[in-house]
Coordinates of C-alpha atoms and ligand atoms in Angstrom, one line a residue:
Chain A
M1 CA 110.3 -101.3 35.8
S2 CA 108.2 -104.4 35.2
R3 CA 105.3 -103.7 32.9
A4 CA 102.8 -105.9 34.8
M5 CA 100.1 -103.4 35.7
K6 CA 96.7 -103.5 37.2
S7 CA 95.6 -100.8 34.9
L8 CA 96.6 -99.1 31.7
Q9 CA 95.6 -95.5 31.0
L10 CA 95.9 -94.4 27.4
R11 CA 95.9 -91.1 25.7
H12 CA 95.2 -91.1 22.0
L13 CA 96.8 -88.9 19.5
D14 CA 96.0 -88.7 15.8
A15 CA 99.0 -88.0 13.7
G16 CA 97.4 -88.1 10.2
S17 CA 95.2 -91.2 10.3
C18 CA 92.3 -91.9 7.8
N19 CA 90.0 -92.1 11.0
G20 CA 89.7 -95.9 10.5
C21 CA 92.0 -96.7 13.4
E22 CA 90.0 -94.1 15.5
Q23 CA 86.8 -95.8 14.7
E24 CA 88.1 -99.2 15.9
L25 CA 89.6 -97.7 19.0
T26 CA 86.3 -96.1 19.8
A27 CA 84.6 -99.4 19.3
L28 CA 86.4 -100.7 22.5
T29 CA 84.2 -98.3 24.5
S30 CA 81.1 -100.1 23.3
R31 CA 79.5 -102.8 25.4
Y32 CA 80.8 -105.5 23.0
Y33 CA 84.3 -104.9 24.3
D34 CA 84.0 -102.7 27.3
L35 CA 87.7 -102.1 27.8
Q36 CA 87.3 -100.6 31.2
Q37 CA 86.6 -104.0 32.7
Y38 CA 90.2 -104.8 32.1
G39 CA 91.5 -101.7 33.8
I40 CA 92.2 -100.1 30.5
D41 CA 90.8 -96.7 29.7
L42 CA 91.2 -93.7 27.5
V43 CA 92.0 -90.6 29.4
A44 CA 91.7 -86.9 28.5
S45 CA 95.1 -85.7 29.5
P46 CA 98.6 -87.0 28.7
R47 CA 99.4 -86.2 32.4
H48 CA 97.0 -89.0 33.4
A49 CA 98.3 -91.5 30.9
D50 CA 100.7 -94.5 31.1
A51 CA 100.9 -94.8 27.4
L52 CA 100.4 -92.7 24.3
V53 CA 98.5 -94.4 21.5
V54 CA 99.4 -92.9 18.1
T55 CA 97.5 -93.4 14.9
G56 CA 98.6 -92.2 11.4
P57 CA 101.9 -91.9 9.6
V58 CA 103.0 -88.7 11.6
T59 CA 102.3 -85.8 9.3
D60 CA 104.7 -82.9 9.4
T61 CA 102.1 -80.6 10.9
M62 CA 101.6 -83.1 13.8
K63 CA 105.3 -83.8 14.4
K64 CA 105.8 -81.1 17.0
P65 CA 102.5 -81.5 18.8
L66 CA 103.3 -85.2 19.0
E67 CA 106.6 -84.5 20.7
K68 CA 105.0 -82.1 23.1
V69 CA 102.2 -84.5 24.1
W70 CA 104.8 -87.3 24.5
Q71 CA 106.9 -85.0 26.8
A72 CA 103.7 -84.4 28.9
V73 CA 103.2 -88.1 29.7
P74 CA 104.9 -88.8 33.0
E75 CA 107.6 -91.5 33.3
S76 CA 107.5 -94.5 33.1
K77 CA 105.7 -94.3 29.8
W78 CA 105.1 -96.3 26.7
L79 CA 104.5 -95.5 23.1
V80 CA 101.9 -97.6 21.2
A81 CA 101.7 -97.5 17.4
L82 CA 98.1 -98.3 16.5
G83 CA 97.6 -99.4 12.9
D84 CA 100.0 -99.9 10.0
C85 CA 100.4 -96.1 9.3
A86 CA 101.7 -95.4 12.8
A87 CA 103.8 -98.6 12.7
G88 CA 105.6 -97.4 9.5
C89 CA 104.2 -99.9 7.1
G90 CA 101.1 -98.1 6.0
V91 CA 100.2 -97.0 2.4
F92 CA 101.0 -93.3 3.0
Q93 CA 104.3 -93.6 4.8
E94 CA 106.2 -92.2 1.8
A95 CA 103.8 -89.4 1.0
Y96 CA 105.6 -86.0 1.0
A97 CA 104.1 -84.7 4.3
S98 CA 104.4 -88.0 6.2
H99 CA 107.3 -88.9 8.5
G100 CA 106.6 -92.6 8.1
G101 CA 105.2 -93.5 11.5
V102 CA 106.4 -93.2 15.0
A103 CA 110.0 -93.9 16.1
K104 CA 110.7 -96.9 18.4
P105 CA 107.2 -97.9 19.6
D106 CA 107.0 -100.1 22.7
L107 CA 104.0 -101.9 21.3
V108 CA 102.9 -102.2 17.7
I109 CA 99.3 -103.2 16.9
A110 CA 99.4 -103.9 13.2
G111 CA 96.4 -103.9 10.8
C112 CA 94.6 -101.5 8.6
P113 CA 92.8 -100.9 10.8
P114 CA 93.5 -103.6 13.4
R115 CA 90.2 -105.2 14.6
P116 CA 88.9 -104.1 18.0
Q117 CA 89.4 -107.5 19.5
D118 CA 93.0 -107.5 18.3
I119 CA 93.6 -104.1 19.8
L120 CA 92.0 -105.2 23.1
D121 CA 94.0 -108.4 23.2
K122 CA 97.3 -106.7 22.5
L123 CA 96.7 -104.0 25.0
N124 CA 95.8 -106.5 27.6
Q125 CA 98.8 -108.7 27.0
F126 CA 100.9 -105.5 27.2
R127 CA 99.3 -104.5 30.5
L128 CA 100.1 -108.0 31.9
G129 CA 103.7 -107.6 30.8
Q130 CA 103.5 -110.2 28.1
G131 CA 103.5 -107.9 25.0
Chain B
M1 CA 90.4 -62.9 -27.0
M2 CA 92.4 -60.6 -24.8
G3 CA 93.5 -61.8 -21.3
T4 CA 91.0 -59.5 -19.5
E5 CA 88.2 -60.8 -21.7
L6 CA 89.1 -64.4 -20.9
N7 CA 89.2 -63.5 -17.2
K8 CA 85.8 -61.9 -17.3
R9 CA 84.4 -64.9 -19.1
W10 CA 85.9 -67.2 -16.5
I11 CA 84.1 -65.4 -13.8
L12 CA 80.8 -65.0 -15.7
T13 CA 80.5 -68.6 -16.9
N14 CA 81.2 -70.0 -13.5
S15 CA 78.8 -67.8 -11.7
Q16 CA 76.1 -68.5 -14.3
Q17 CA 76.6 -72.2 -13.8
R18 CA 76.0 -71.7 -10.1
D19 CA 72.9 -69.6 -10.8
N20 CA 71.4 -72.3 -13.0
G21 CA 71.4 -74.8 -10.2
S22 CA 74.6 -76.7 -11.0
Q23 CA 76.8 -78.1 -8.3
L24 CA 80.5 -77.4 -8.3
L25 CA 82.3 -80.8 -8.4
A26 CA 85.8 -79.4 -8.1
L27 CA 88.2 -76.6 -8.9
T28 CA 91.4 -78.3 -9.9
A29 CA 94.9 -76.9 -10.7
F30 CA 97.3 -78.7 -13.0
Q31 CA 101.0 -78.6 -13.4
D32 CA 100.7 -77.4 -16.9
E33 CA 99.4 -74.1 -15.6
R34 CA 95.6 -74.7 -16.0
I35 CA 92.7 -74.3 -13.7
V36 CA 89.6 -76.3 -14.4
A37 CA 86.2 -76.0 -12.9
H38 CA 84.0 -79.1 -13.2
W39 CA 80.3 -78.6 -12.7
L40 CA 77.5 -81.1 -12.3
L41 CA 74.4 -79.8 -14.2
P42 CA 70.9 -80.4 -12.8
D43 CA 70.3 -83.0 -15.5
G44 CA 73.4 -85.0 -14.4
Q45 CA 75.7 -83.9 -17.2
C46 CA 79.2 -82.7 -16.4
R47 CA 80.5 -79.5 -17.8
E48 CA 84.0 -78.0 -17.5
N49 CA 85.4 -74.5 -17.8
A50 CA 89.2 -73.9 -18.0
I51 CA 91.5 -70.9 -17.7
A52 CA 95.2 -70.7 -18.2
V53 CA 97.5 -69.5 -15.4
T54 CA 99.2 -66.5 -16.7
A55 CA 102.4 -65.1 -15.2
G56 CA 101.8 -67.4 -12.2
A57 CA 98.2 -66.0 -11.5
F58 CA 94.6 -66.5 -12.4
P59 CA 91.5 -64.5 -11.6
S60 CA 89.9 -65.5 -8.2
L61 CA 86.3 -66.7 -8.3
T62 CA 85.9 -66.3 -4.6
P63 CA 84.4 -62.8 -4.7
V64 CA 81.5 -64.1 -6.8
L65 CA 81.6 -67.7 -5.7
P66 CA 82.6 -67.7 -2.0
Q67 CA 82.4 -71.5 -1.8
V68 CA 85.7 -71.8 -3.6
S69 CA 87.7 -69.7 -1.1
W70 CA 89.4 -72.7 0.4
D71 CA 90.0 -74.4 -3.0
E72 CA 91.8 -71.3 -4.2
R73 CA 93.8 -71.0 -0.9
E74 CA 94.8 -74.7 -1.3
I75 CA 95.9 -74.1 -4.9
H76 CA 97.9 -71.2 -3.7
D77 CA 99.6 -73.3 -1.1
L78 CA 100.3 -76.4 -3.1
F79 CA 101.0 -74.9 -6.6
G80 CA 102.0 -71.4 -5.8
Y81 CA 99.5 -70.0 -8.4
I82 CA 98.0 -66.7 -7.2
P83 CA 94.3 -66.3 -7.3
N84 CA 94.2 -62.5 -8.1
G85 CA 91.5 -60.7 -6.1
H86 CA 91.1 -63.4 -3.4
P87 CA 90.0 -61.6 -0.2
D88 CA 91.8 -63.8 2.3
L89 CA 94.9 -65.6 1.1
R90 CA 96.2 -66.8 4.4
P91 CA 97.8 -70.2 4.3
L92 CA 95.4 -73.1 4.6
V93 CA 97.5 -76.3 4.2
R94 CA 100.9 -74.7 4.3
T95 CA 102.7 -74.1 7.6
P96 CA 105.7 -72.1 8.6
R97 CA 107.7 -75.3 8.5
W98 CA 107.4 -75.6 4.7
P99 CA 110.6 -74.5 2.9
D100 CA 110.2 -71.3 0.9
A101 CA 109.9 -72.5 -2.7
F102 CA 108.3 -75.8 -1.8
Y103 CA 105.1 -76.3 -3.8
P104 CA 104.6 -80.0 -3.6
L105 CA 102.1 -80.4 -6.5
R106 CA 103.8 -77.9 -8.9
S107 CA 107.1 -79.6 -9.6
K108 CA 109.4 -82.4 -8.4
F109 CA 111.3 -81.6 -5.2
E110 CA 114.2 -83.2 -3.4
Q111 CA 113.4 -85.8 -0.8
P112 CA 113.6 -85.7 2.2
I113 CA 112.1 -82.3 2.4
P114 CA 114.1 -79.8 4.5
W115 CA 111.3 -78.9 6.9
L116 CA 112.2 -75.8 9.0
D117 CA 112.6 -76.4 12.7
V118 CA 109.8 -74.1 13.8
E119 CA 106.3 -74.5 15.2
P120 CA 103.6 -75.4 12.6
D121 CA 101.1 -72.7 13.7
N122 CA 99.9 -70.1 11.3
G123 CA 98.6 -66.7 12.6
D124 CA 95.0 -66.7 13.7
Q125 CA 92.1 -64.4 13.2
R126 CA 90.5 -63.2 16.4
V127 CA 88.1 -60.7 17.7
T128 CA 89.7 -57.9 19.8
G129 CA 88.0 -55.7 22.4
E130 CA 87.1 -55.5 26.0
G131 CA 85.7 -58.6 27.5
V132 CA 86.7 -60.9 24.6
T133 CA 88.4 -64.1 25.6
I134 CA 90.4 -66.3 23.2
M135 CA 90.1 -70.0 23.7
K136 CA 92.3 -72.4 21.7
V137 CA 91.4 -76.0 21.3
G138 CA 93.6 -78.6 19.7
P139 CA 95.3 -79.7 17.6
T140 CA 95.3 -82.7 19.9
H141 CA 92.1 -83.6 21.7
A142 CA 91.0 -85.1 24.9
G143 CA 88.9 -87.8 23.1
V144 CA 89.5 -90.3 20.3
I145 CA 89.1 -87.9 17.4
E146 CA 91.1 -86.6 14.5
S147 CA 93.5 -83.6 15.0
G148 CA 92.4 -80.1 14.3
H149 CA 93.0 -76.7 15.8
F150 CA 90.2 -74.3 16.7
V151 CA 90.6 -70.7 17.8
F152 CA 87.4 -69.3 19.5
S153 CA 86.8 -65.7 20.3
I154 CA 84.2 -65.7 23.1
M155 CA 82.3 -63.1 25.1
G156 CA 81.0 -64.6 28.3
E157 CA 79.5 -67.9 27.1
N158 CA 78.9 -66.9 23.6
I159 CA 81.0 -67.6 20.5
L160 CA 81.7 -64.5 18.6
H161 CA 84.0 -66.1 16.0
L162 CA 85.6 -69.4 15.3
D163 CA 88.8 -69.6 13.2
L164 CA 89.6 -73.0 11.9
H165 CA 93.1 -74.2 11.5
L166 CA 92.9 -77.7 10.0
F167 CA 95.0 -79.7 7.6
Q168 CA 97.0 -81.2 10.5
N169 CA 96.2 -84.5 8.8
H170 CA 97.7 -83.5 5.5
R171 CA 99.7 -86.5 4.4
G172 CA 100.2 -85.5 0.8
V173 CA 97.8 -88.0 -0.7
E174 CA 97.3 -86.3 -4.0
G175 CA 101.1 -86.0 -4.6
H176 CA 101.6 -89.6 -3.4
L177 CA 99.1 -90.8 -6.1
E178 CA 101.1 -89.1 -8.9
G179 CA 103.2 -91.5 -10.9
R180 CA 101.3 -94.6 -9.6
R181 CA 100.3 -97.3 -12.0
L182 CA 96.7 -98.3 -12.3
A183 CA 96.9 -101.3 -10.1
E184 CA 98.5 -99.3 -7.2
V185 CA 95.8 -96.7 -7.0
A186 CA 92.8 -98.5 -5.4
P187 CA 94.4 -99.4 -2.0
L188 CA 95.5 -95.7 -1.6
V189 CA 92.1 -94.3 -2.6
S190 CA 90.5 -96.7 -0.3
R191 CA 92.4 -95.1 2.6
I192 CA 91.7 -91.4 1.9
C193 CA 89.0 -91.6 4.6
G194 CA 87.8 -94.4 6.8
A195 CA 84.2 -93.0 6.8
D196 CA 83.7 -92.5 3.1
T197 CA 85.9 -95.1 1.7
V198 CA 83.4 -96.8 -0.6
S199 CA 82.5 -93.5 -2.1
H200 CA 86.1 -92.8 -2.9
Q201 CA 86.6 -96.3 -4.3
V202 CA 83.6 -96.0 -6.6
N203 CA 84.9 -92.7 -7.9
W204 CA 88.2 -94.1 -8.9
A205 CA 86.6 -97.2 -10.5
S206 CA 84.1 -95.0 -12.5
A207 CA 86.8 -92.6 -13.6
V208 CA 88.8 -95.5 -15.0
E209 CA 85.8 -97.2 -16.6
K210 CA 84.7 -93.9 -18.2
L211 CA 88.2 -93.4 -19.7
A212 CA 88.2 -96.9 -21.1
G213 CA 84.7 -96.5 -22.4
H214 CA 83.6 -99.5 -20.4
T215 CA 80.1 -99.8 -19.1
I216 CA 79.7 -102.1 -16.1
D217 CA 76.8 -104.6 -16.2
Q218 CA 73.8 -104.4 -13.9
P219 CA 74.8 -107.1 -11.5
L220 CA 78.0 -105.2 -10.8
A221 CA 76.3 -101.8 -10.7
W222 CA 73.8 -103.1 -8.1
R223 CA 76.5 -104.6 -6.0
R224 CA 78.1 -101.2 -5.9
V225 CA 74.8 -99.6 -4.8
A226 CA 74.7 -102.2 -2.0
L227 CA 78.2 -101.2 -0.9
L228 CA 77.5 -97.5 -1.1
E229 CA 74.3 -97.9 0.9
S230 CA 75.9 -100.2 3.5
E231 CA 78.6 -97.5 4.0
R232 CA 75.9 -94.9 4.4
I233 CA 74.3 -96.9 7.2
L234 CA 77.6 -97.6 8.8
S235 CA 78.6 -93.9 8.7
H236 CA 75.2 -92.5 9.7
L237 CA 75.0 -95.0 12.6
N238 CA 78.4 -93.7 13.8
D239 CA 77.3 -90.0 13.4
L240 CA 73.9 -90.7 15.1
A241 CA 75.8 -92.3 18.0
Q242 CA 77.9 -89.2 18.5
I243 CA 75.1 -86.6 18.7
P244 CA 73.5 -88.0 21.9
A245 CA 77.1 -88.2 23.4
G246 CA 77.3 -84.5 22.8
V247 CA 74.6 -83.9 25.4
G248 CA 75.4 -86.7 27.8
F249 CA 72.6 -89.0 26.7
H250 CA 74.7 -92.1 27.1
V251 CA 72.1 -94.8 26.8
A252 CA 71.4 -93.6 23.3
H253 CA 75.1 -93.2 22.5
Q254 CA 75.9 -96.7 23.7
Q255 CA 73.0 -98.4 22.0
A256 CA 73.9 -96.7 18.7
L257 CA 77.6 -97.7 19.1
A258 CA 76.3 -101.3 19.6
M259 CA 74.2 -101.2 16.5
K260 CA 77.2 -99.9 14.6
E261 CA 79.3 -102.8 15.9
K262 CA 76.7 -105.3 14.9
W263 CA 76.6 -103.8 11.4
Q264 CA 80.4 -103.7 11.2
R265 CA 80.6 -107.4 12.1
G266 CA 78.1 -108.1 9.4
M267 CA 80.2 -106.0 6.9
H268 CA 83.3 -108.1 7.8
S269 CA 81.6 -111.4 7.2
L270 CA 79.7 -110.2 4.1
F271 CA 82.4 -108.1 2.3
G272 CA 85.6 -109.0 4.1
H273 CA 86.3 -105.7 5.9
R274 CA 84.7 -104.0 8.9
L275 CA 85.0 -100.6 7.3
L276 CA 84.6 -101.8 3.6
F277 CA 88.1 -101.0 2.6
D278 CA 89.3 -102.6 -0.7
T279 CA 85.8 -103.6 -1.8
V280 CA 85.5 -101.8 -5.1
G281 CA 88.0 -101.4 -8.0
P282 CA 87.9 -100.7 -11.7
G283 CA 85.7 -103.4 -13.2
T284 CA 85.0 -105.1 -9.8
A285 CA 83.0 -105.0 -6.6
A286 CA 83.1 -107.4 -3.6
F287 CA 80.9 -110.4 -4.0
F288 CA 78.3 -111.0 -1.3
D289 CA 75.5 -113.3 -0.3
P290 CA 72.2 -111.3 -0.7
D291 CA 70.4 -113.5 1.8
A292 CA 73.0 -113.0 4.5
L293 CA 72.7 -109.2 3.9
G294 CA 68.9 -109.6 4.2
R295 CA 69.3 -111.3 7.6
L296 CA 71.7 -108.7 8.9
I297 CA 69.4 -105.9 7.9
H298 CA 66.5 -107.7 9.6
D299 CA 68.5 -108.1 12.8
V300 CA 70.0 -104.6 13.0
R301 CA 66.7 -103.0 12.0
R302 CA 65.0 -104.4 15.0
D303 CA 67.5 -102.6 17.2
W304 CA 67.1 -99.6 15.1
Q305 CA 63.3 -99.4 15.6
S306 CA 63.6 -99.4 19.3
W307 CA 66.5 -97.0 19.3
R308 CA 64.6 -94.6 17.1
A309 CA 61.6 -94.7 19.4
L310 CA 64.0 -94.0 22.3
V311 CA 65.6 -90.9 20.8
L312 CA 62.4 -89.5 19.3
G313 CA 60.4 -90.0 22.5
H314 CA 63.0 -88.4 24.7
H315 CA 61.8 -84.8 25.0
G316 CA 64.9 -83.6 26.9
F317 CA 67.1 -84.8 24.1
Q318 CA 64.9 -83.3 21.4
D319 CA 64.8 -80.0 23.2
R320 CA 68.6 -79.8 23.5
M321 CA 68.9 -80.0 19.7
L322 CA 66.2 -77.5 18.8
G323 CA 67.4 -74.1 17.6
V324 CA 71.1 -74.9 18.3
G325 CA 73.8 -74.5 15.7
I326 CA 71.6 -73.1 12.9
V327 CA 73.0 -73.0 9.4
R328 CA 70.9 -70.5 7.4
Q329 CA 69.8 -71.6 4.0
A330 CA 71.4 -68.5 2.4
D331 CA 74.8 -69.4 4.0
A332 CA 74.4 -73.0 2.9
A333 CA 73.8 -71.9 -0.7
R334 CA 76.6 -69.3 -0.7
L335 CA 79.2 -71.6 0.8
G336 CA 78.2 -74.7 -1.2
A337 CA 77.0 -76.8 1.7
Q338 CA 76.9 -80.5 0.9
G339 CA 75.1 -83.7 2.1
V340 CA 73.3 -83.8 5.4
V341 CA 74.3 -80.2 6.2
A342 CA 72.7 -78.9 3.0
R343 CA 69.6 -81.1 3.2
A344 CA 68.9 -80.0 6.8
S345 CA 68.9 -76.3 5.7
G346 CA 66.4 -76.5 2.9
L347 CA 68.7 -77.4 0.0
S348 CA 67.4 -80.6 -1.4
F349 CA 70.3 -81.8 -3.5
D350 CA 71.4 -85.5 -3.3
A351 CA 73.7 -86.7 -6.0
R352 CA 72.0 -90.1 -6.0
S353 CA 69.1 -88.4 -7.9
V354 CA 71.4 -87.9 -10.9
M355 CA 74.0 -90.6 -10.6
P356 CA 73.8 -93.2 -13.4
L357 CA 74.4 -96.0 -10.9
Y358 CA 71.1 -95.0 -9.1
Q359 CA 69.0 -94.6 -12.3
E360 CA 66.6 -97.4 -11.3
W361 CA 66.1 -96.3 -7.8
K362 CA 64.8 -92.8 -7.9
V363 CA 66.2 -91.6 -4.6
K364 CA 64.2 -88.6 -3.2
P365 CA 66.5 -86.3 -1.2
A366 CA 65.7 -86.0 2.5
G367 CA 64.7 -82.5 3.5
E368 CA 64.5 -80.3 6.6
V369 CA 64.5 -76.6 6.7
S370 CA 65.3 -75.5 10.3
G371 CA 69.1 -75.9 9.8
D372 CA 69.7 -76.8 13.4
V373 CA 71.2 -79.8 15.2
A374 CA 67.7 -81.3 15.3
A375 CA 67.3 -81.0 11.5
R376 CA 70.7 -82.7 10.8
F377 CA 69.8 -85.5 13.2
K378 CA 66.4 -86.0 11.5
V379 CA 67.9 -86.0 8.0
R380 CA 70.2 -88.8 9.0
L381 CA 67.3 -90.8 10.6
E382 CA 65.4 -90.4 7.4
E383 CA 68.4 -91.4 5.2
V384 CA 69.0 -94.5 7.2
E385 CA 65.4 -95.5 6.6
T386 CA 65.8 -94.9 2.8
S387 CA 69.0 -96.9 2.8
W388 CA 67.3 -99.9 4.5
R389 CA 64.6 -99.8 1.8
L390 CA 67.1 -99.4 -1.0
L391 CA 69.2 -102.2 0.2
Q392 CA 66.2 -104.5 0.4
D393 CA 65.3 -103.7 -3.2
V394 CA 68.9 -104.3 -4.3
I395 CA 69.0 -107.7 -2.5
F396 CA 65.8 -108.8 -4.1
E397 CA 67.1 -108.0 -7.6
V398 CA 70.7 -109.2 -7.1
A399 CA 69.4 -112.6 -5.8
K400 CA 67.7 -113.1 -9.2
M401 CA 70.7 -112.0 -11.3
P402 CA 73.6 -113.9 -12.8
L403 CA 77.1 -113.2 -11.4
P404 CA 78.6 -109.9 -12.6
S405 CA 81.3 -110.1 -15.3
F406 CA 84.6 -108.6 -14.1
W407 CA 86.8 -106.5 -16.3
Q408 CA 90.4 -105.3 -16.3
P409 CA 91.4 -101.8 -17.6
P410 CA 93.9 -101.6 -20.4
E411 CA 97.4 -101.0 -18.9
D412 CA 98.2 -98.0 -21.0
L413 CA 95.0 -96.1 -20.3
A414 CA 95.1 -92.3 -20.8
G415 CA 92.9 -89.2 -20.5
D416 CA 91.1 -86.9 -18.1
A417 CA 87.9 -87.9 -16.3
V418 CA 85.8 -86.6 -13.4
A419 CA 83.7 -88.9 -11.3
Y420 CA 81.4 -88.3 -8.3
T421 CA 79.2 -90.0 -5.8
E422 CA 77.0 -89.0 -2.9
S423 CA 79.1 -90.1 0.1
P424 CA 77.7 -90.2 3.6
H425 CA 79.2 -86.7 4.0
G426 CA 78.0 -85.3 0.8
L427 CA 79.0 -84.9 -2.8
N428 CA 82.4 -86.4 -3.3
A429 CA 84.3 -85.8 -6.6
H430 CA 87.6 -87.1 -8.0
V431 CA 89.4 -85.5 -11.0
V432 CA 91.7 -88.0 -12.5
S433 CA 94.3 -87.5 -15.2
L434 CA 96.2 -90.5 -16.6
K435 CA 99.0 -90.9 -19.1
N436 CA 100.2 -94.2 -20.4
G437 CA 98.6 -96.1 -17.5
Q438 CA 100.0 -93.8 -14.8
V439 CA 98.5 -91.0 -12.7
V440 CA 99.6 -87.6 -13.6
R441 CA 97.1 -85.7 -11.5
Y442 CA 94.6 -86.8 -8.9
H443 CA 92.4 -84.3 -7.2
V444 CA 89.9 -85.2 -4.4
R445 CA 87.1 -82.9 -3.4
S446 CA 85.0 -84.3 -0.6
G447 CA 81.7 -83.1 0.9
T448 CA 83.4 -82.3 4.2
F449 CA 85.8 -79.8 2.6
R450 CA 82.8 -77.6 1.7
N451 CA 81.1 -78.1 5.0
W452 CA 83.9 -77.0 7.3
P453 CA 83.4 -73.3 6.7
L454 CA 79.7 -73.8 7.4
L455 CA 80.5 -75.1 10.9
T456 CA 81.9 -71.6 11.8
K457 CA 78.6 -70.1 10.7
A458 CA 76.6 -72.6 12.7
V459 CA 78.5 -72.0 16.0
T460 CA 78.6 -68.2 15.9
G461 CA 76.2 -66.8 18.6
N462 CA 75.9 -70.1 20.3
A463 CA 77.2 -71.0 23.8
V464 CA 80.7 -72.4 23.7
G465 CA 79.5 -75.3 25.7
D466 CA 77.3 -76.4 22.8
F467 CA 80.3 -76.6 20.4
P468 CA 80.7 -80.4 20.9
L469 CA 77.0 -80.9 20.1
I470 CA 77.1 -78.7 17.0
N471 CA 80.4 -80.2 15.9
K472 CA 79.0 -83.7 16.2
S473 CA 75.9 -82.9 14.3
F474 CA 78.2 -82.0 11.4
E475 CA 80.6 -85.0 12.1
L476 CA 83.1 -83.8 9.5
C477 CA 86.0 -86.1 8.8
Y478 CA 89.3 -84.4 8.8
S479 CA 91.2 -86.9 6.6
C480 CA 88.8 -86.3 3.7
S481 CA 89.6 -82.6 3.6
D482 CA 93.2 -82.6 4.8
R483 CA 94.3 -85.5 2.5
Ligands
SF4_501 S1 96.4 -98.0 9.4 FE1 94.8 -98.1 7.8 S2 93.0 -97.6 9.1 FE2 94.7 -97.0 10.3 S3 95.0 -94.8 9.8 FE3 96.3 -96.0 8.4 S4 95.1 -96.3 6.6 FE4 93.7 -95.7 8.2

């Protein structure tokens, strides 16, 4: 399926972040970025989502919940790694209770944390099928 | 002395320390079978008491010092040492997925870890009886927040009991720090928590400087104060933005988010990072232009004044916060509340009043007594005002000063040190042990770790619909406690 979409609904899941990535994702809801004007939004349920946005290096305790939430996202679906930790190149990927990031993301938004404008640009390009 | 005598003395000395008004910095276990309690005395001196772990056990302090209940459970999980006499030794960090003899901080283990293929949930504590409903929330959430699992026992609308199951964000930070060389530590410490990062960085820097016997000069010290206060404003703006969101007051929420964004953009152009990561290290602190910081404060403070008038003048909002989520002073004292939570419940401790870094500034702790959401909101308002003033004083002084002299620690540094700061979320302590320029033990005890158990007290008896509001008035970071 082509990825060019009018809208992109995201569900966020924290898998062991330091909350830096969350803060910058939250900043997109402020009037400086206003992500909804691009048809992008954060939704409450994985059932309503097109993509799952994961932050953190995937701690062991979040491994199963992550799998479950991913299964709850209807097809077609995409996995977004937000930040270096989720992308597998963060500083804690080799800590004993980390699994080193998400497997095979469709979109990687690198940075520690990535800046809100970068997050928005990457999501938008992805929505338009250019990512 | 006989073992039982030593045990009695351990309990007695630590409870006396608490009674004389000292603050517990940390209770730390070591691989060489020692437990050390670090105390911060009212005059700013640090004192430590130690006890040996004998036959895999040590006497629990929890019955006389309930605030260490979680510390001892964590030691039990990560080291396998048994706190004899602990009233509730359920797993705190450990999950059923952990292999049997896996105690990550006690000894080396084979990698990768053979995690068991089962669910990570531990048994929960619930109220039973007619009409009681169990409501489970998490570990994943509907909004953009960190993961945590809450088990509510409710009757009608009212919360009877909240059982916390946190540590979903346990990455293994302390274990990961072991074996690191000096130069590798700062980037890791900087990322323990995105909301209190400067506080963590300053702790690491001061621990190293203390061990090397190095005193930083005033221009450097005041730059650190500028960074710590900039972080307090950033973090308080974030937390103040969340409280109105908890009651659907979106104008105030959005305006505060916008102030935070403006401040973050300023932080990026002044210090090179929107959240102030990697700005402080042993012997260093980010350089900044005091005039530019002055202009930023002037600009954001204008927004702040009108926002402050908006929230204080909105009676509906004020009413919603009054009498909700009360933390009684007795509970705050018993459970070792920290930071805003303590200062909103009549405990007037603020580590800045004794920190050597703040010697010149005489910070007077903010104080409220009602212990409700309104009090925690007001304490943050007052603290932002104090930080504006402090920052302006710092800018004034820094502008007149020569550039700081930077310093490098010796590569073979060794010894044990404890360092602390007042983070935006309360007293934050690091216990650091180095050998030949390498970390052998690194323990982090943040303010949020102490405050989580207080949240359960604050919500009991309140309507479950008020949980988001009460939770946001605490605004506890998970990463700081889970590590
Ligand atoms: S990528 Fe950086 S900001 Fe994001 S969770 Fe990891 S350490 Fe924190």
